[in-house]
mmCIF file of C-alpha atoms and ligand atoms in Angstrom:
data_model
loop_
_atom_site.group_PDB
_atom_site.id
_atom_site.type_symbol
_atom_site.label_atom_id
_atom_site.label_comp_id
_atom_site.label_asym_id
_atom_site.label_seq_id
_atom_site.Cartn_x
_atom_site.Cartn_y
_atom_site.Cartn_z
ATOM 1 C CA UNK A 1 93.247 113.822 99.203
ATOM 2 C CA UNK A 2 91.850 116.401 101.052
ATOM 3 C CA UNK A 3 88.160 115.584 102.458
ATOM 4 C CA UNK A 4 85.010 117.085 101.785
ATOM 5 C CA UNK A 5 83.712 119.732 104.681
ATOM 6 C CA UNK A 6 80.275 118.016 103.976
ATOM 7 C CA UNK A 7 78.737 115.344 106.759
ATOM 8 C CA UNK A 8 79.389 112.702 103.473
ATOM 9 C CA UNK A 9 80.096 109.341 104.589
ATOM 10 C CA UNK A 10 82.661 107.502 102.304
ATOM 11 C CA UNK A 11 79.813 105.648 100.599
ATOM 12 C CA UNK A 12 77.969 108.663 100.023
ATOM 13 C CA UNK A 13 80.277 110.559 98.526
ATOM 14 C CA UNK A 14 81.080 107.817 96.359
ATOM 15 C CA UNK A 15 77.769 107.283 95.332
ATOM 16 C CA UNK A 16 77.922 111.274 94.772
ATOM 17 C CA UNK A 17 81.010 111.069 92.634
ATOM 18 C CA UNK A 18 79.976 108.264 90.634
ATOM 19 C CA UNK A 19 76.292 109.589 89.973
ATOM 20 C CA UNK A 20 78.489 112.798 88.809
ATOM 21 C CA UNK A 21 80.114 111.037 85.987
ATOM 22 C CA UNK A 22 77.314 109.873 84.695
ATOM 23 C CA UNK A 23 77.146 110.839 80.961
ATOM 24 C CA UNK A 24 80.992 110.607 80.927
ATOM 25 C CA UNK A 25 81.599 106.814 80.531
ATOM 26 C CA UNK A 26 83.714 106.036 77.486
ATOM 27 C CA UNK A 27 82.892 103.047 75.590
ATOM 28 C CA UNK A 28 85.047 100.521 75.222
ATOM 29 C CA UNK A 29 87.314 99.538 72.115
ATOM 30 C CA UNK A 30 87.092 103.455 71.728
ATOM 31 C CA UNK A 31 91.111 104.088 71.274
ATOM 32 C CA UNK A 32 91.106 106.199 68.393
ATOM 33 C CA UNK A 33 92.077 109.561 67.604
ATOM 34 C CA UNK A 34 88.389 110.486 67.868
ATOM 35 C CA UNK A 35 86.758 113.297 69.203
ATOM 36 C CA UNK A 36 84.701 113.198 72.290
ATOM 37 C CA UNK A 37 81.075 111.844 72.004
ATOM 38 C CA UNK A 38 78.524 114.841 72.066
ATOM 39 C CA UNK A 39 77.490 112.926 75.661
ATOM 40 C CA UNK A 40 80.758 113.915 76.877
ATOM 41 C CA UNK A 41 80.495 116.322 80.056
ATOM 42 C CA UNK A 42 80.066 119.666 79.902
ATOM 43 C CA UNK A 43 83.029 121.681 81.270
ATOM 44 C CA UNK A 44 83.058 125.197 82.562
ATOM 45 C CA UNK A 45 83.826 127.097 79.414
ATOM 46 C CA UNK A 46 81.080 124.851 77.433
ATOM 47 C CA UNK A 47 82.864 122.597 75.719
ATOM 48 C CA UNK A 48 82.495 118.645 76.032
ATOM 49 C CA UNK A 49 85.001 117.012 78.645
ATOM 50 C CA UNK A 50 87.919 114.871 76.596
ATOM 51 C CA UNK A 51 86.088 111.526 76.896
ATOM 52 C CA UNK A 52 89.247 110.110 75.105
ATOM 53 C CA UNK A 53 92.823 109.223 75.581
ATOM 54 C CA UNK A 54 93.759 110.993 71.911
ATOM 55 C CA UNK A 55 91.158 114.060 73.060
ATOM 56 C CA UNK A 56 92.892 114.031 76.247
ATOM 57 C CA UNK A 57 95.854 114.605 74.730
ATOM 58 C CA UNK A 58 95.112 117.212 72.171
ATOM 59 C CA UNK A 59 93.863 119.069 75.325
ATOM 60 C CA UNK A 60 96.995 119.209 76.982
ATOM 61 C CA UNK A 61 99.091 119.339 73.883
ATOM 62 C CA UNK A 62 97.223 122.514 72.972
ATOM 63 C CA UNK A 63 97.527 123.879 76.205
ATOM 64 C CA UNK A 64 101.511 123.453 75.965
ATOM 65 C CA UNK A 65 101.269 125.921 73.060
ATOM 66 C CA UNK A 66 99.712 127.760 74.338
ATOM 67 C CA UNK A 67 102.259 127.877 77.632
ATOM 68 C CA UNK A 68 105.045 127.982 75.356
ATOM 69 C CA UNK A 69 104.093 130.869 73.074
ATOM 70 C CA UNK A 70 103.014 133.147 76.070
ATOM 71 C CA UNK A 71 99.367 132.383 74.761
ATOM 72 C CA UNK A 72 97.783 131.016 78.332
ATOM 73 C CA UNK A 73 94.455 131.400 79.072
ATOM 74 C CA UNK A 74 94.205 130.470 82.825
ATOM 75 C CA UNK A 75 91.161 128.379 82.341
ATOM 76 C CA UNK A 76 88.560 127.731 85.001
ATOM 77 C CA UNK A 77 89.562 130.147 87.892
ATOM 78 C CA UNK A 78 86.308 132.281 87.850
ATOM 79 C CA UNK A 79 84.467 132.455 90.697
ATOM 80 C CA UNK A 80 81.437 130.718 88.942
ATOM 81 C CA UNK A 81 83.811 127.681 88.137
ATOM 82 C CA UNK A 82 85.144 128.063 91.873
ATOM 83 C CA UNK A 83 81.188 127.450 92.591
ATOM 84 C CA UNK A 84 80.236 125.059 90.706
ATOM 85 C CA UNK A 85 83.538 123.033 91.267
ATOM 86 C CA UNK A 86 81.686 122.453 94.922
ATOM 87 C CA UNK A 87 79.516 119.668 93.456
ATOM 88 C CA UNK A 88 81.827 117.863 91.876
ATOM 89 C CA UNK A 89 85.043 117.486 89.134
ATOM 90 C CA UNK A 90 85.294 115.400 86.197
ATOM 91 C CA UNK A 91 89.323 116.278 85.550
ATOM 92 C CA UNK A 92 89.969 114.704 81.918
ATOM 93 C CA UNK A 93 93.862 113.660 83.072
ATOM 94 C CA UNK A 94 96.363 112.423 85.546
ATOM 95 C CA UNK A 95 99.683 113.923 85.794
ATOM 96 C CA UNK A 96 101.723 111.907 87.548
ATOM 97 C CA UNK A 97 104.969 114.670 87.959
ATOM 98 C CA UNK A 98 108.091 115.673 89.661
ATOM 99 C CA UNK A 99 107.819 118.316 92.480
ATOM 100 C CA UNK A 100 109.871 120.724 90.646
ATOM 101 C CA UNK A 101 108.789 124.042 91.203
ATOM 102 C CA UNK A 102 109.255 125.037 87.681
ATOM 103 C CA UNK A 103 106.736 122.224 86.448
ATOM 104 C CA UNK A 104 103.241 122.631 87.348
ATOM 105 C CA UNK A 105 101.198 120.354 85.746
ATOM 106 C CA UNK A 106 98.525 123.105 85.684
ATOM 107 C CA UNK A 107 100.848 126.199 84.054
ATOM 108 C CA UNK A 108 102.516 123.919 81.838
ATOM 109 C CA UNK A 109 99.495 122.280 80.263
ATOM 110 C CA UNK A 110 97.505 125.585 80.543
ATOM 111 C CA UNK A 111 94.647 124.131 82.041
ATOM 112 C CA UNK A 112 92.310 124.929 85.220
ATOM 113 C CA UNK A 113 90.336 123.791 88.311
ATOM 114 C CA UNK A 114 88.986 120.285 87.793
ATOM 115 C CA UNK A 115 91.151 119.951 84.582
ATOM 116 C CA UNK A 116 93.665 117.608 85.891
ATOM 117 C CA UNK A 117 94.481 115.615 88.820
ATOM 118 C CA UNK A 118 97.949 115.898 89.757
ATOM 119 C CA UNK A 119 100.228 113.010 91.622
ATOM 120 C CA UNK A 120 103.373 114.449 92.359
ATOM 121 C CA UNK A 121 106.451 112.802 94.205
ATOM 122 C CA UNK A 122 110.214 113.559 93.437
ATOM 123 C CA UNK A 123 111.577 111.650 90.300
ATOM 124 C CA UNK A 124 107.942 110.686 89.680
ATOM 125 C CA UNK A 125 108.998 108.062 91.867
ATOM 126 C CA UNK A 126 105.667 105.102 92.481
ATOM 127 C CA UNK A 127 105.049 103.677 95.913
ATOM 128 C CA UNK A 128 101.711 102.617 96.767
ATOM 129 C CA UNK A 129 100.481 106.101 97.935
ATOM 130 C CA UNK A 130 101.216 107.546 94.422
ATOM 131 C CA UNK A 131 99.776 104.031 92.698
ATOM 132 C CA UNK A 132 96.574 104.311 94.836
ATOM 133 C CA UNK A 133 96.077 107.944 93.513
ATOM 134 C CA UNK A 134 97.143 107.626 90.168
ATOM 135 C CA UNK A 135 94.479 104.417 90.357
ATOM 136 C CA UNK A 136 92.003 106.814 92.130
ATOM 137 C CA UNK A 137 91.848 109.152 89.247
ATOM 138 C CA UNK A 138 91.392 106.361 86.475
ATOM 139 C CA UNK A 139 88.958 103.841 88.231
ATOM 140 C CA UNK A 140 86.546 106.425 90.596
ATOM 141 C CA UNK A 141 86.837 109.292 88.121
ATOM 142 C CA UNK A 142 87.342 107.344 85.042
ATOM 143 C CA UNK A 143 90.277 109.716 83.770
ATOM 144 C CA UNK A 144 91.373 108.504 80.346
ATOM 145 C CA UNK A 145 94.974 109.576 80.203
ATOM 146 C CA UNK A 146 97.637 109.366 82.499
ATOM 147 C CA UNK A 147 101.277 111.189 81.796
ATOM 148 C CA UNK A 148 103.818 110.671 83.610
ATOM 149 C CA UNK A 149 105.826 113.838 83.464
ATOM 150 C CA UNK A 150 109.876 113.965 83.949
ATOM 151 C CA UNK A 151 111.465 117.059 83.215
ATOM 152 C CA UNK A 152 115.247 118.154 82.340
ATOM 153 C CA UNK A 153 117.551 119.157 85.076
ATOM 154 C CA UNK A 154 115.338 117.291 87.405
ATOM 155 C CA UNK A 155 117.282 117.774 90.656
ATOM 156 C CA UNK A 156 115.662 113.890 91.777
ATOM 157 C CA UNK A 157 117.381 112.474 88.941
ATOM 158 C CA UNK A 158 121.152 114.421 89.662
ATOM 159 C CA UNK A 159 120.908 113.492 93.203
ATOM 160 C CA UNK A 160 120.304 109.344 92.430
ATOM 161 C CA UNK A 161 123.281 109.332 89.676
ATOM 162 C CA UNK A 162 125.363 111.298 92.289
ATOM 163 C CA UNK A 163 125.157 108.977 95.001
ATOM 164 C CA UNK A 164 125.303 106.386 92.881
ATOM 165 C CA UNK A 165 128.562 107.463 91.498
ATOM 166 C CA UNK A 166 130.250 108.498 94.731
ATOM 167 C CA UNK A 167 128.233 106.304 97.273
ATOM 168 C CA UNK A 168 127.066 108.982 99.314
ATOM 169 C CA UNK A 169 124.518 107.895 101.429
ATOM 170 C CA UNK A 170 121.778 110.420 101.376
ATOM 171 C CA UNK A 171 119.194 111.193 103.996
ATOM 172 C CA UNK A 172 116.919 108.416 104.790
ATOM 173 C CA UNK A 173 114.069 109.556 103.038
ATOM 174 C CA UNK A 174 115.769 111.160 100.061
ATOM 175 C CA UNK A 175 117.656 107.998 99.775
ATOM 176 C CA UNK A 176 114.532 106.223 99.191
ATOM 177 C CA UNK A 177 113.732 108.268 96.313
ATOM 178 C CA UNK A 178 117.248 107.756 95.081
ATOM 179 C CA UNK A 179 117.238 104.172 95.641
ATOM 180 C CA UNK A 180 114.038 103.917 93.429
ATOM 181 C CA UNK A 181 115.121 106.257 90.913
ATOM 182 C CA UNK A 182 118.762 104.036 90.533
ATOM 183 C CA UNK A 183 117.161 101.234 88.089
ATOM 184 C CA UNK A 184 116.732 103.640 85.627
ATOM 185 C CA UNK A 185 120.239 105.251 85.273
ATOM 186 C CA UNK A 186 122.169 105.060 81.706
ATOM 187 C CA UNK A 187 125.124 103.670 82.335
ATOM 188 C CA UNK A 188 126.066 104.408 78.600
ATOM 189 C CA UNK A 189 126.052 108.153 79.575
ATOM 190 C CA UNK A 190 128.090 110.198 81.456
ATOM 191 C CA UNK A 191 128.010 113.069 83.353
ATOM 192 C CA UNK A 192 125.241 115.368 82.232
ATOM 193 C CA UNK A 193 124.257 113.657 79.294
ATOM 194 C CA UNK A 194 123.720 110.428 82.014
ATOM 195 C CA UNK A 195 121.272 112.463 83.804
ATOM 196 C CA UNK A 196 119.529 114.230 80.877
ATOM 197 C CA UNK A 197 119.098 109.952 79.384
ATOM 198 C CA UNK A 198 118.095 108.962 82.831
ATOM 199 C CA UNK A 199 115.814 111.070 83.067
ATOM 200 C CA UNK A 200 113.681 110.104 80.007
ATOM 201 C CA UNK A 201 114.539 106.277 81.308
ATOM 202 C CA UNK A 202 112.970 107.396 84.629
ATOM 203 C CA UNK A 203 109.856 108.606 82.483
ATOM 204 C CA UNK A 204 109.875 104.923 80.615
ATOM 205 C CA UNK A 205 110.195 102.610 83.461
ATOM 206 C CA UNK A 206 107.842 104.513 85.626
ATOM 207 C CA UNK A 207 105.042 104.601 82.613
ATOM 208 C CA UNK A 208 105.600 100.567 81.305
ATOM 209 C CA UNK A 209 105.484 99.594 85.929
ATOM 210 C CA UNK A 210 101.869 101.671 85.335
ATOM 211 C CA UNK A 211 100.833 100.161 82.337
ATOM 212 C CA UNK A 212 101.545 96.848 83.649
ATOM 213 C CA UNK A 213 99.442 97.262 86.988
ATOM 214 C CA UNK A 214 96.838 94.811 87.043
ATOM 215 C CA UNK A 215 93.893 97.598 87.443
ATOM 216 C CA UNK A 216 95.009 99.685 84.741
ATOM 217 C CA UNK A 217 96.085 97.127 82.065
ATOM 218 C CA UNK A 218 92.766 96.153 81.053
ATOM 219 C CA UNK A 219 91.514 99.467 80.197
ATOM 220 C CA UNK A 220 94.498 100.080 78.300
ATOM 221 C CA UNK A 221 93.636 97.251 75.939
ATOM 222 C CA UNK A 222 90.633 97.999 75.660
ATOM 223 C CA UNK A 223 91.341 101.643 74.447
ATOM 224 C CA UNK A 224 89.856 103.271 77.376
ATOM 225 C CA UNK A 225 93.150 104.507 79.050
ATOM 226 C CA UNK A 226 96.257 105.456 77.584
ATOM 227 C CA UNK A 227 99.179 105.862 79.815
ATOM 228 C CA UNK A 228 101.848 107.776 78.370
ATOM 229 C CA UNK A 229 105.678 109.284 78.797
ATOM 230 C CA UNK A 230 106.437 113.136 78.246
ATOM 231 C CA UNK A 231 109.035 115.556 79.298
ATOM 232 C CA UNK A 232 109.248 119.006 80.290
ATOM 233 C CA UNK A 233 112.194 121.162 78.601
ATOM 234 C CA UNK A 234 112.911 124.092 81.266
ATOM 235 C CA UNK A 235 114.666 125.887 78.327
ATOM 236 C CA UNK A 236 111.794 125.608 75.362
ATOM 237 C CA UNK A 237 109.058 124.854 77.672
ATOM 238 C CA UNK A 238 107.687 122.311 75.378
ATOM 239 C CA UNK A 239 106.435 118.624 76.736
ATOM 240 C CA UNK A 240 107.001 116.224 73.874
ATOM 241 C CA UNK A 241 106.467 112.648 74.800
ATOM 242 C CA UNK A 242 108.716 110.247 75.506
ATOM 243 C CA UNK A 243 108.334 106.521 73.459
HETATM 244 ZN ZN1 LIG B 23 112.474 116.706 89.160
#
């Protein structure tokens, strides 16, 4: 997380951030496919925040079609967002996704500056860098969604089934990602069809280890959070979620 150029002291800022959100609280037991409450913050082009999980994801599911039928609108780039991004963001989702270069949370959800906050680590893999970020954006910025975004022909997901299959040891660090990604290969499958199934169990595991982490569970049952599985299709360019 890159750090303010201000003189802030961690507490500050805090302070800052959670003075910020004020206004943007979501009310418990509120899991429903509601719209946001008219206290919901204002975002750049006017409209309320997604206050939500279900608003949350209309946002980004509308943004998809948008993608996908060469509708985008490049939201929140102007140079008055870019200024008044300086005090603050209220981003209405986490996208926890792969590092593929041909799935950017941003283009593929048509969405903007301070829209989302994006976690990103090969194979979606967690370790407790990507769990501490994914937990920054739902308990200091009170996000209400979290995706967790695998994609097909996810080169992450090829390289774990192939060492698997051949026991190729990989480099140290990519064989960490491998290592973490192995769990979650369908032995049912093979060949391309394992990879294409492994990577939707990739997407499954990594969304029920989330769901079970003792920070975010609670808000989940109380309908404050929803954490949920999608894919990215390279060829249709449509994220449909993953159950
Ligand atoms: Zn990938």
């Amino acid at each position: 997380m890159s750090q303010s150029p201000s003189a802030a002291t961690p507490s500050s800022r805090r302070t800052l951030l959670r003075t910020a959100l004020t206004g943007a609280a979501l009310t418990a037991g509120s899991w429903a496919w509601d719209l946001p409450s008219a206290s919901a913050t204002p975002r750049p082009n006017g409209k309320p925040r997604p206050a939500t999980p279900a608003a949350a994801l209309r946002e980004l599911n509308a943004g998809n079609l948008r993608w996908r039928t060469r509708h985008e609108r490049h939201p929140h780039e102007s140079l008055a967002v870019r200024r008044e991004m300086v005090s603050g963001q209220h981003p209405f989702a986490v996208v926890l996704g792969c590092i593929d270069s041909r799935v950017a949370p941003e283009l593929v959800f048509d969405q903007g500056l301070g829209d989302l906050l994006t976690v990103r680590s090969a194979g979606e893999v967690l370790d407790e860098a990507v769990l501490g970020s994914v937990a920054y954006g739902v308990l200091e910025l009170d996000i209400p969604l979290v995706v967790v975004l695998g994609h097909q022909s996810c080169g992450a997901v090829s390289a774990a089934v192939h060492a698997e299959q051949t026991g190729e040891r990989l480099p140290a660090h990519i064989q960490y990602i491998a290592d973490r990604i192995k769990p979650a290969i369908d032995h049912a499958q093979e060949g391309a069809a394992r990879i294409d199934a492994t990577v939707s169990a990739q997407v499954r595991r990594v969304r029920s280890q989330l769901a079970s982490e003792p920070d975010l569970a609670p808000r989940i049952g109380a309908g404050r959070l929803a954490i949920v599985g999608a894919r990215y299709e390279l060829t249709s360019q449509l994220v449909h979620q993953v159950d």
